[in-house]
Short mmCIF file of C-alpha atoms in Angstrom, two decimals:
data_model
loop_
_atom_site.label_atom_id
_atom_site.label_comp_id
_atom_site.label_asym_id
_atom_site.label_seq_id
_atom_site.Cartn_x
_atom_site.Cartn_y
_atom_site.Cartn_z
CA MET A 1 24.45 -9.27 3.78
CA THR A 2 25.86 -10.28 7.12
CA ARG A 3 24.46 -9.21 10.42
CA ASP A 4 27.07 -7.11 12.18
CA SER A 5 26.62 -8.62 15.65
CA ALA A 6 25.76 -12.25 14.85
CA ALA A 7 27.94 -15.04 16.14
CA PRO A 8 29.71 -16.59 13.12
CA CYS A 9 28.64 -20.09 14.12
CA LEU A 10 24.96 -19.11 14.02
CA SER A 11 24.83 -16.84 11.00
CA ASP A 12 24.01 -19.55 8.45
CA ARG A 13 21.36 -21.34 10.54
CA VAL A 14 17.65 -20.97 9.91
CA THR A 15 15.99 -20.76 13.32
CA GLY A 16 12.33 -20.34 12.41
CA MET A 17 12.33 -16.68 13.41
CA ALA A 18 11.61 -15.56 9.84
CA LEU A 19 8.29 -17.40 9.87
CA SER A 20 7.41 -15.89 13.25
CA VAL A 21 8.17 -12.37 12.00
CA PHE A 22 6.32 -13.04 8.73
CA THR A 23 3.27 -14.15 10.74
CA GLU A 24 3.42 -11.02 12.92
CA ILE A 25 3.66 -8.85 9.80
CA GLY A 26 0.48 -10.53 8.56
CA HIS A 27 -1.36 -9.61 11.77
CA LEU A 28 -0.09 -6.03 11.67
CA LEU A 29 -1.05 -5.68 7.99
CA GLU A 30 -4.58 -6.90 8.76
CA THR A 31 -4.80 -4.33 11.57
CA LEU A 32 -3.66 -1.58 9.18
CA ALA A 33 -6.23 -2.68 6.60
CA ASP A 34 -9.06 -2.87 9.17
CA SER A 35 -8.41 0.16 11.36
CA GLY A 36 -5.65 2.20 9.72
CA GLU A 37 -3.43 1.62 12.77
CA PRO A 38 0.23 1.32 11.74
CA GLY A 39 2.76 -0.98 13.37
CA SER A 40 6.41 -1.89 13.26
CA ILE A 41 8.84 -4.64 14.14
CA ASP A 42 12.38 -3.83 15.26
CA LEU A 43 14.45 -6.50 13.53
CA ARG A 44 17.62 -5.62 15.47
CA SER A 45 15.91 -6.56 18.74
CA LEU A 46 15.20 -10.09 17.52
CA PRO A 47 17.58 -13.07 17.45
CA LEU A 48 17.59 -13.31 13.63
CA SER A 49 20.47 -15.13 12.00
CA ASP A 50 21.74 -14.04 8.59
CA ALA A 51 19.85 -17.01 7.14
CA ASP A 52 16.63 -15.91 8.90
CA ARG A 53 17.02 -12.37 7.59
CA ALA A 54 17.60 -13.64 4.04
CA GLN A 55 14.60 -15.97 4.34
CA LEU A 56 12.39 -13.11 5.55
CA GLU A 57 13.58 -10.79 2.79
CA GLU A 58 12.88 -13.49 0.20
CA ALA A 59 9.40 -14.14 1.62
CA LEU A 60 8.52 -10.43 1.61
CA GLY A 61 10.09 -9.74 -1.77
CA HIS A 62 10.58 -6.28 -3.25
CA GLY A 63 7.81 -4.04 -4.52
CA GLU A 64 7.74 -1.03 -6.79
CA VAL A 65 9.04 1.69 -4.45
CA ARG A 66 12.59 2.14 -3.22
CA ALA A 67 14.32 5.16 -1.68
CA GLU A 68 17.86 5.85 -0.57
CA LEU A 69 18.48 8.62 1.93
CA GLU A 70 21.68 10.36 2.92
CA LEU A 71 21.11 11.57 6.46
CA VAL A 72 23.51 11.07 9.35
CA GLY A 73 24.31 7.77 7.64
CA ASP A 74 22.95 6.05 4.56
CA SER A 75 19.45 4.66 4.78
CA GLU A 76 17.44 2.37 2.52
CA VAL A 77 13.67 2.15 2.43
CA TRP A 78 11.80 -0.23 0.20
CA GLU A 79 8.25 -1.38 -0.04
CA THR A 80 8.03 -5.13 -0.05
CA SER A 81 5.84 -7.04 -2.49
CA TYR A 82 3.07 -6.47 0.08
CA PRO A 83 1.91 -2.85 -0.28
CA GLY A 84 2.01 -1.15 3.09
CA VAL A 85 4.89 -3.31 4.36
CA TRP A 86 8.19 -1.41 4.28
CA TRP A 87 11.73 -2.55 5.10
CA ILE A 88 13.79 0.29 6.58
CA ARG A 89 17.53 -0.05 7.16
CA HIS A 90 19.78 2.70 8.59
CA ARG A 91 23.56 2.45 8.51
CA GLY A 92 25.89 4.24 10.87
CA ALA A 93 29.64 4.62 11.06
CA GLY A 94 31.58 2.27 8.84
CA GLY A 95 28.42 1.24 7.00
CA LYS A 96 27.29 -1.02 9.85
CA ILE A 97 23.56 -1.53 10.28
CA ALA A 98 22.44 0.76 13.12
CA THR A 99 18.69 0.13 12.97
CA GLU A 100 16.51 -2.11 10.89
CA GLU A 101 12.76 -2.43 11.02
CA ILE A 102 9.68 -3.53 9.18
CA SER A 103 7.13 -0.73 9.15
CA ILE A 104 3.51 -1.47 8.35
CA CYS A 105 1.95 1.79 7.21
CA PRO A 106 0.85 3.63 4.05
CA ILE A 107 4.17 5.51 3.91
CA PRO A 108 7.07 5.53 6.40
CA GLN A 109 7.52 8.70 8.45
CA ILE A 110 11.12 9.01 7.24
CA LEU A 111 9.81 9.68 3.71
CA ILE A 112 7.35 12.39 4.72
CA THR A 113 8.72 15.91 4.28
CA HIS A 114 8.75 17.91 7.50
CA PRO A 115 6.50 21.02 7.37
CA ALA A 116 9.43 23.31 8.29
CA ASP A 117 11.39 21.98 5.31
CA ILE A 118 8.42 22.69 3.03
CA GLU A 119 8.16 26.25 4.36
CA ALA A 120 11.89 26.83 3.83
CA ALA A 121 11.67 25.45 0.29
CA ALA A 122 8.70 27.69 -0.52
CA SER A 123 10.59 30.73 0.77
CA ARG A 124 13.73 29.81 -1.18
CA LEU A 125 11.76 29.25 -4.39
CA ARG A 126 9.86 32.53 -3.94
CA LYS A 127 13.18 34.41 -3.61
CA GLU A 128 14.54 32.61 -6.67
CA LEU A 129 11.49 33.59 -8.69
CA GLU A 130 11.85 37.23 -7.61
CA THR A 131 15.39 37.41 -8.98
CA THR A 132 14.89 35.25 -12.07
CA HIS A 133 14.14 36.99 -15.33
CA VAL A 134 12.94 34.25 -17.64
#
């Protein structure tokens, strides 16, 4: 996958940023394990080349959980091979990456159902049950 804003001459160079980010993820994961405090790293704010991003994704691997969301744009969320470390990628217009982050937490906020949505679902189901004659 190519980074939308990377200079073509730099996209295939490994800069060492992947190792730096991987190290920071390790510190944040230790903090989560010790205190329960979550953390995140905004990948779009870092000077990662395509090669760095691929190297980081390979180092983190893919775990057992993956979700695709259809919100304002398409979003992907996957747990890496390190439980509690999530890769979150949101795409905007034209499928371009709008935001991309590593979230270190038990479960990303984007996957937690909003209480108002739960209330609306309960109301809708209650009405359905009132009119259903099974």
